[in-house]
Short mmCIF file of C-alpha atoms and ligand atoms in Angstrom, two decimals:
data_model
loop_
_atom_site.label_atom_id
_atom_site.label_comp_id
_atom_site.label_asym_id
_atom_site.label_seq_id
_atom_site.Cartn_x
_atom_site.Cartn_y
_atom_site.Cartn_z
CA MET A 1 107.23 -233.36 63.45
CA ALA A 2 105.95 -229.80 63.13
CA ASP A 3 106.71 -229.99 59.39
CA LEU A 4 104.80 -233.25 59.02
CA ASP A 5 101.86 -231.80 60.99
CA ALA A 6 101.82 -228.77 58.68
CA LEU A 7 101.79 -231.06 55.64
CA ILE A 8 98.95 -233.15 57.13
CA ASP A 9 96.92 -229.99 57.76
CA ALA A 10 97.52 -228.62 54.27
CA LEU A 11 96.88 -231.74 52.19
CA PRO A 12 93.47 -232.15 50.57
CA LYS A 13 91.83 -235.31 51.89
CA ALA A 14 88.74 -237.46 51.53
CA GLU A 15 87.10 -239.14 54.50
CA LEU A 16 85.67 -242.56 53.59
CA HIS A 17 84.67 -244.00 56.97
CA LEU A 18 82.48 -241.76 59.07
CA HIS A 19 79.21 -242.54 60.84
CA LEU A 20 77.21 -239.30 60.95
CA GLU A 21 75.62 -240.41 64.22
CA GLY A 22 79.14 -240.84 65.59
CA SER A 23 79.86 -237.15 65.02
CA LEU A 24 77.34 -236.19 67.74
CA GLU A 25 79.47 -234.11 70.10
CA PRO A 26 78.58 -234.08 73.83
CA GLU A 27 77.50 -230.41 73.54
CA GLN A 28 75.09 -231.29 70.73
CA LEU A 29 73.81 -234.32 72.63
CA MET A 30 72.83 -232.03 75.53
CA GLU A 31 71.42 -229.36 73.21
CA PHE A 32 69.27 -231.78 71.17
CA ALA A 33 68.08 -233.56 74.33
CA ALA A 34 66.96 -230.21 75.78
CA ARG A 35 65.29 -228.96 72.61
CA ASN A 36 63.42 -232.24 72.07
CA GLY A 37 62.62 -232.99 75.71
CA VAL A 38 64.46 -236.34 75.57
CA ASP A 39 65.60 -237.84 78.88
CA ILE A 40 69.29 -238.75 78.95
CA PRO A 41 71.19 -240.23 81.88
CA PHE A 42 73.67 -237.31 81.98
CA ARG A 43 73.36 -233.93 83.65
CA THR A 44 76.66 -232.34 82.68
CA LEU A 45 79.16 -232.44 79.81
CA ASP A 46 81.66 -234.04 82.18
CA GLU A 47 79.23 -236.87 82.87
CA VAL A 48 78.80 -237.43 79.12
CA ARG A 49 82.55 -237.40 78.56
CA ALA A 50 83.11 -239.79 81.47
CA ALA A 51 80.75 -242.28 79.78
CA TYR A 52 82.91 -242.26 76.62
CA SER A 53 85.34 -244.89 77.84
CA PHE A 54 85.07 -248.29 76.20
CA SER A 55 86.66 -251.68 76.48
CA ASN A 56 85.28 -253.12 73.23
CA LEU A 57 82.97 -252.44 70.28
CA GLN A 58 79.77 -253.48 72.09
CA ASP A 59 80.52 -251.12 75.02
CA PHE A 60 80.69 -248.26 72.55
CA LEU A 61 77.64 -249.34 70.53
CA ASP A 62 75.45 -249.33 73.67
CA ILE A 63 76.32 -245.65 74.28
CA TYR A 64 76.16 -244.80 70.55
CA TYR A 65 72.59 -246.11 70.16
CA GLN A 66 71.55 -244.38 73.37
CA GLY A 67 73.07 -241.10 72.09
CA MET A 68 71.05 -241.33 68.86
CA SER A 69 67.79 -241.07 70.80
CA VAL A 70 68.19 -237.28 71.00
CA LEU A 71 67.95 -237.04 67.18
CA GLN A 72 64.24 -236.50 66.55
CA THR A 73 63.64 -234.07 63.68
CA GLU A 74 64.92 -233.35 60.17
CA ALA A 75 66.50 -230.21 61.62
CA ASP A 76 68.49 -232.33 64.11
CA PHE A 77 69.90 -234.51 61.32
CA HIS A 78 70.62 -231.44 59.22
CA ASP A 79 72.42 -229.67 62.06
CA LEU A 80 74.40 -232.79 62.98
CA THR A 81 75.57 -233.26 59.38
CA ASP A 82 76.30 -229.58 58.84
CA ALA A 83 78.40 -229.40 62.03
CA TYR A 84 80.47 -232.38 60.85
CA LEU A 85 81.03 -230.79 57.43
CA GLN A 86 82.02 -227.47 58.95
CA ARG A 87 84.45 -229.25 61.26
CA VAL A 88 86.19 -231.27 58.53
CA ALA A 89 86.34 -228.34 56.11
CA ALA A 90 88.85 -226.94 58.64
CA ASP A 91 90.90 -230.15 58.17
CA ASN A 92 91.03 -229.56 54.39
CA VAL A 93 88.69 -232.46 53.73
CA ARG A 94 87.33 -232.01 50.19
CA HIS A 95 85.18 -235.11 49.79
CA VAL A 96 83.26 -237.32 52.23
CA GLU A 97 81.59 -240.70 51.89
CA VAL A 98 79.42 -240.86 54.99
CA PHE A 99 77.40 -243.62 56.64
CA PHE A 100 74.05 -243.35 58.33
CA ASP A 101 72.16 -246.03 60.27
CA PRO A 102 68.46 -245.76 59.30
CA GLN A 103 67.50 -248.72 61.53
CA GLY A 104 68.87 -246.85 64.55
CA HIS A 105 66.08 -244.33 63.91
CA THR A 106 63.21 -246.30 62.38
CA GLY A 107 63.63 -248.81 65.22
CA ARG A 108 62.61 -246.09 67.69
CA GLY A 109 59.66 -244.91 65.62
CA LEU A 110 61.02 -242.22 63.29
CA PRO A 111 59.88 -242.43 59.66
CA PHE A 112 62.73 -243.28 57.23
CA GLU A 113 62.42 -239.86 55.59
CA VAL A 114 63.28 -237.87 58.73
CA PRO A 115 66.99 -238.78 58.91
CA ILE A 116 67.58 -238.93 55.17
CA ASN A 117 65.89 -235.62 54.35
CA GLY A 118 67.85 -233.77 57.03
CA ILE A 119 71.14 -235.41 56.08
CA LEU A 120 70.70 -234.79 52.33
CA LYS A 121 69.79 -231.15 52.88
CA ALA A 122 73.11 -230.54 54.63
CA LEU A 123 75.13 -232.67 52.17
CA ASP A 124 73.56 -230.98 49.13
CA ALA A 125 74.60 -227.55 50.46
CA ALA A 126 78.16 -228.66 51.28
CA GLU A 127 79.85 -228.03 47.93
CA GLU A 128 78.85 -224.37 47.85
CA LYS A 129 79.18 -223.80 51.59
CA TYR A 130 82.40 -225.73 52.31
CA GLY A 131 83.80 -226.93 48.95
CA ILE A 132 83.04 -230.54 49.97
CA THR A 133 81.49 -233.17 47.65
CA TYR A 134 79.84 -236.29 49.00
CA ARG A 135 78.51 -239.80 48.61
CA LEU A 136 75.93 -241.22 51.03
CA ILE A 137 76.11 -244.84 52.24
CA MET A 138 73.19 -246.52 54.01
CA CYS A 139 74.32 -249.09 56.57
CA PHE A 140 72.43 -252.12 57.79
CA LEU A 141 72.76 -253.09 61.46
CA ARG A 142 74.20 -256.57 61.39
CA HIS A 143 72.89 -257.58 64.84
CA LEU A 144 69.35 -257.34 63.41
CA PRO A 145 67.83 -260.09 61.24
CA GLU A 146 68.02 -260.17 57.44
CA ASP A 147 64.27 -259.56 57.03
CA GLU A 148 64.59 -256.24 58.88
CA ALA A 149 67.37 -255.23 56.47
CA PHE A 150 64.99 -256.02 53.59
CA GLU A 151 62.26 -253.96 55.27
CA THR A 152 64.69 -251.01 55.42
CA TRP A 153 65.70 -251.64 51.79
CA LYS A 154 62.00 -251.33 50.86
CA GLN A 155 61.63 -248.09 52.82
CA ALA A 156 64.73 -246.71 51.06
CA GLU A 157 63.33 -247.39 47.57
CA PRO A 158 62.18 -243.78 46.87
CA TRP A 159 65.69 -242.53 47.76
CA LEU A 160 67.81 -245.09 45.95
CA ASP A 161 68.89 -242.53 43.35
CA ARG A 162 70.25 -240.39 46.24
CA ILE A 163 71.97 -243.24 48.09
CA HIS A 164 75.27 -244.26 46.52
CA GLY A 165 76.08 -247.40 48.42
CA ILE A 166 75.25 -249.78 51.23
CA GLY A 167 77.34 -250.76 54.22
CA LEU A 168 77.23 -253.16 57.16
CA ASP A 169 77.99 -252.10 60.72
CA SER A 170 77.23 -252.71 64.42
CA SER A 171 78.21 -255.82 66.45
CA GLU A 172 80.56 -257.87 64.28
CA MET A 173 81.17 -261.07 66.28
CA GLY A 174 78.51 -263.68 65.57
CA HIS A 175 77.11 -261.71 62.63
CA PRO A 176 79.21 -262.68 59.60
CA PRO A 177 78.82 -260.91 56.26
CA SER A 178 77.20 -264.03 54.73
CA LYS A 179 74.06 -263.27 56.79
CA PHE A 180 73.47 -260.35 54.39
CA ALA A 181 74.53 -261.92 51.08
CA ARG A 182 71.05 -261.53 49.55
CA ILE A 183 70.67 -257.86 50.39
CA TYR A 184 74.12 -257.18 48.90
CA GLU A 185 73.05 -258.99 45.75
CA ALA A 186 69.92 -256.81 45.52
CA ALA A 187 71.98 -253.64 46.00
CA ARG A 188 74.55 -254.79 43.42
CA GLU A 189 71.75 -255.37 40.90
CA ARG A 190 70.59 -251.77 41.54
CA GLY A 191 74.08 -250.52 40.72
CA LEU A 192 74.91 -249.39 44.25
CA LYS A 193 78.44 -249.45 45.64
CA LEU A 194 79.11 -252.05 48.32
CA VAL A 195 81.18 -251.68 51.48
CA ALA A 196 81.15 -253.60 54.77
CA HIS A 197 82.82 -253.41 58.17
CA ALA A 198 84.95 -256.55 58.42
CA GLY A 199 87.97 -257.57 60.46
CA GLU A 200 87.55 -254.86 63.10
CA GLU A 201 86.91 -257.44 65.85
CA GLY A 202 85.89 -260.29 63.56
CA PRO A 203 88.31 -262.92 62.21
CA PRO A 204 89.93 -263.02 58.75
CA ALA A 205 87.16 -265.45 57.65
CA TYR A 206 84.68 -262.54 57.89
CA VAL A 207 86.88 -260.43 55.60
CA TRP A 208 87.06 -263.31 53.09
CA GLU A 209 83.24 -263.45 53.18
CA ALA A 210 82.97 -259.69 52.58
CA VAL A 211 85.38 -259.89 49.63
CA ASP A 212 84.28 -263.12 47.94
CA GLY A 213 80.71 -263.48 49.22
CA LEU A 214 79.42 -259.89 49.31
CA LYS A 215 81.84 -258.74 46.56
CA VAL A 216 82.51 -255.45 48.32
CA ASP A 217 84.13 -252.50 46.57
CA ARG A 218 85.90 -251.46 49.77
CA ILE A 219 86.55 -252.89 53.24
CA ASP A 220 85.83 -250.87 56.38
CA HIS A 221 88.61 -251.44 58.96
CA GLY A 222 90.05 -254.78 57.80
CA ASN A 223 92.71 -254.81 60.56
CA ARG A 224 92.54 -258.53 61.21
CA SER A 225 93.22 -259.30 57.51
CA LEU A 226 96.89 -259.05 58.43
CA GLU A 227 96.61 -262.37 60.30
CA ASP A 228 96.17 -264.18 56.96
CA GLU A 229 98.87 -263.85 54.30
CA ALA A 230 96.68 -265.21 51.51
CA LEU A 231 93.99 -262.68 52.42
CA VAL A 232 96.50 -259.82 52.32
CA ALA A 233 97.52 -260.95 48.83
CA ARG A 234 93.86 -261.20 47.75
CA ILE A 235 93.05 -257.66 48.99
CA ARG A 236 96.22 -256.21 47.47
CA ASP A 237 95.76 -257.93 44.10
CA ALA A 238 92.13 -256.81 43.92
CA GLY A 239 93.25 -253.24 44.71
CA LEU A 240 90.67 -253.02 47.49
CA THR A 241 90.90 -249.99 49.76
CA LEU A 242 90.82 -250.38 53.55
CA THR A 243 89.17 -247.54 55.47
CA VAL A 244 91.24 -247.70 58.64
CA CYS A 245 90.36 -245.76 61.80
CA PRO A 246 93.34 -245.57 64.18
CA LEU A 247 91.87 -243.58 67.10
CA SER A 248 88.74 -245.73 66.95
CA ASN A 249 90.94 -248.84 67.09
CA LEU A 250 92.65 -247.42 70.17
CA SER A 251 89.37 -246.43 71.91
CA LEU A 252 87.78 -249.83 71.24
CA CYS A 253 90.89 -251.77 72.27
CA VAL A 254 91.43 -253.24 68.78
CA VAL A 255 95.00 -252.14 69.52
CA ASP A 256 96.34 -251.71 73.08
CA ASP A 257 98.67 -248.88 72.14
CA LEU A 258 98.74 -246.65 69.05
CA LYS A 259 102.40 -247.65 68.67
CA ASP A 260 101.12 -251.16 67.80
CA HIS A 261 98.76 -249.86 65.11
CA PRO A 262 99.18 -251.74 61.80
CA MET A 263 98.83 -248.65 59.54
CA LYS A 264 102.48 -248.55 58.52
CA ARG A 265 102.58 -252.32 58.09
CA MET A 266 99.53 -252.15 55.84
CA LEU A 267 101.24 -249.60 53.60
CA GLU A 268 104.45 -251.59 53.52
CA LEU A 269 102.51 -254.72 52.53
CA GLY A 270 101.17 -252.76 49.54
CA LEU A 271 97.64 -252.44 50.91
CA LYS A 272 95.66 -249.35 49.98
CA ALA A 273 95.00 -248.05 53.49
CA THR A 274 93.32 -244.75 54.30
CA VAL A 275 92.99 -242.72 57.52
CA ASN A 276 89.51 -242.05 58.89
CA SER A 277 87.82 -241.01 62.11
CA ASP A 278 84.86 -243.49 62.32
CA ASP A 279 82.97 -241.82 65.21
CA PRO A 280 85.04 -238.73 66.01
CA ALA A 281 82.82 -237.40 68.82
CA TYR A 282 83.37 -240.64 70.73
CA PHE A 283 86.98 -241.47 69.85
CA GLY A 284 88.70 -238.15 70.45
CA GLY A 285 89.62 -236.85 67.04
CA TYR A 286 88.71 -235.89 63.50
CA VAL A 287 90.68 -236.93 60.45
CA ASN A 288 93.75 -234.70 60.83
CA GLN A 289 94.16 -235.74 64.44
CA ASN A 290 94.03 -239.38 63.34
CA PHE A 291 96.80 -238.62 60.84
CA ARG A 292 98.93 -236.69 63.35
CA GLU A 293 98.68 -239.15 66.23
CA THR A 294 99.22 -242.18 63.99
CA ALA A 295 102.18 -240.57 62.22
CA ARG A 296 103.80 -239.85 65.59
CA ALA A 297 103.03 -243.25 67.13
CA VAL A 298 104.15 -245.53 64.30
CA GLY A 299 106.66 -243.22 62.60
CA LEU A 300 104.99 -242.43 59.30
CA THR A 301 107.17 -240.56 56.83
CA ARG A 302 106.22 -237.65 54.61
CA GLU A 303 105.85 -240.16 51.72
CA HIS A 304 103.50 -242.34 53.77
CA VAL A 305 101.34 -239.32 54.57
CA ILE A 306 101.16 -238.27 50.91
CA THR A 307 100.29 -241.84 49.89
CA LEU A 308 97.52 -241.96 52.51
CA ALA A 309 96.05 -238.68 51.25
CA LYS A 310 96.17 -239.98 47.67
CA ASN A 311 94.63 -243.30 48.68
CA SER A 312 91.68 -241.42 50.18
CA PHE A 313 90.78 -240.15 46.71
CA THR A 314 91.69 -243.20 44.63
CA GLY A 315 89.74 -245.33 47.11
CA SER A 316 86.70 -243.04 46.84
CA PHE A 317 83.70 -243.42 44.56
CA LEU A 318 84.54 -240.18 42.71
CA SER A 319 85.00 -240.44 38.94
CA PRO A 320 88.54 -240.96 37.61
CA ASP A 321 88.56 -237.34 36.34
CA GLN A 322 87.53 -235.97 39.74
CA GLN A 323 90.15 -238.17 41.43
CA ARG A 324 92.86 -236.88 39.07
CA GLU A 325 92.10 -233.27 39.97
CA HIS A 326 92.51 -233.99 43.67
CA LEU A 327 95.72 -235.98 43.09
CA ALA A 328 97.19 -233.09 41.10
CA GLU A 329 96.38 -230.73 43.97
CA ILE A 330 98.05 -233.08 46.44
CA ASP A 331 101.18 -233.00 44.28
CA ARG A 332 101.09 -229.20 44.18
CA ILE A 333 100.66 -228.87 47.95
CA ALA A 334 103.32 -231.53 48.65
CA ALA A 335 105.80 -229.70 46.39
CA SER A 336 105.34 -226.50 48.42
CA HIS A 337 105.81 -228.23 51.80
N1 LIG B 1 78.87 -248.21 64.15
C1 LIG B 1 79.47 -247.03 64.39
N2 LIG B 1 80.79 -247.20 64.51
C2 LIG B 1 81.05 -248.52 64.32
C3 LIG B 1 82.22 -249.32 64.31
N3 LIG B 1 83.43 -248.81 64.51
N4 LIG B 1 82.08 -250.65 64.11
C4 LIG B 1 80.88 -251.18 63.91
N5 LIG B 1 79.75 -250.49 63.90
C5 LIG B 1 79.83 -249.15 64.11
ZN1 LIG B 2 82.74 -247.70 61.40
#
């Protein structure tokens, strides 16, 4: 196990499923609340931590949206993003494709440019500062109506050359991907990459809709796809990557025990799964911890771990040449471990 942990630590990795707002650590929550004079219902770090116990996605989302209220200025978004990058540089993460939720901020009165300017400032500095490249994905909140997504799309117009893709997140049940088919079509016409959360809590039918209706380039989570053999074949044959988040799945009761996590089954079915942290400040671990705990719980082998690291680059939106460089480095590191 120690050998596998050392390999996990040493391998270069990409993280493809990370909500920047979900990297808000309890310490930062308190610090930003104090510096911005925002009232929060917690007085101590222990009280914050005690609130981070969830029985489903909605439980978490209620706390997650409340936590966001402390983010008020460009500097807050910069510092949040920079802290995440610094943290994952220590995990040997070399490339990130991160989500942000503009409607979580514009909905409480912040101008669209506040979050995106702060986030981009930190991301643009990351290659020189941490050796990390990036793509930025703007998510739409699926519990809100389609016309609000279009309003956000309009606000994003001046930044569309800095935004690489769109995503779909928030409360899945009752909000199928088809609700956003027209916004995905608009984004596709603009040449943006398309991803969507599907099959985290929602049924296989939602994953079918994401694949065939939204024509996504990648599926976020996708766990419940395994309930439908034809869907598994469709995802595998299309070579679609799943951005899987094991510790998130455990925290949100998508699985009752990490031992029941489908990661190994996904790999054995020939699905291109990857390991990601989702909202690491809330779910108890960054990417290497997700690798380590999953490897231990479901019995991943050294080959599985190497495949997962490779999948993180081949499933990314980096160019084929950039991907090849990372794959060659994985081979070099694997050969020395
Ligand atoms: N927003 C942040 N994390 C999320 C998740 N795991 N599912 C849906 N929406 C989210
Ligand atoms: Zn997510």
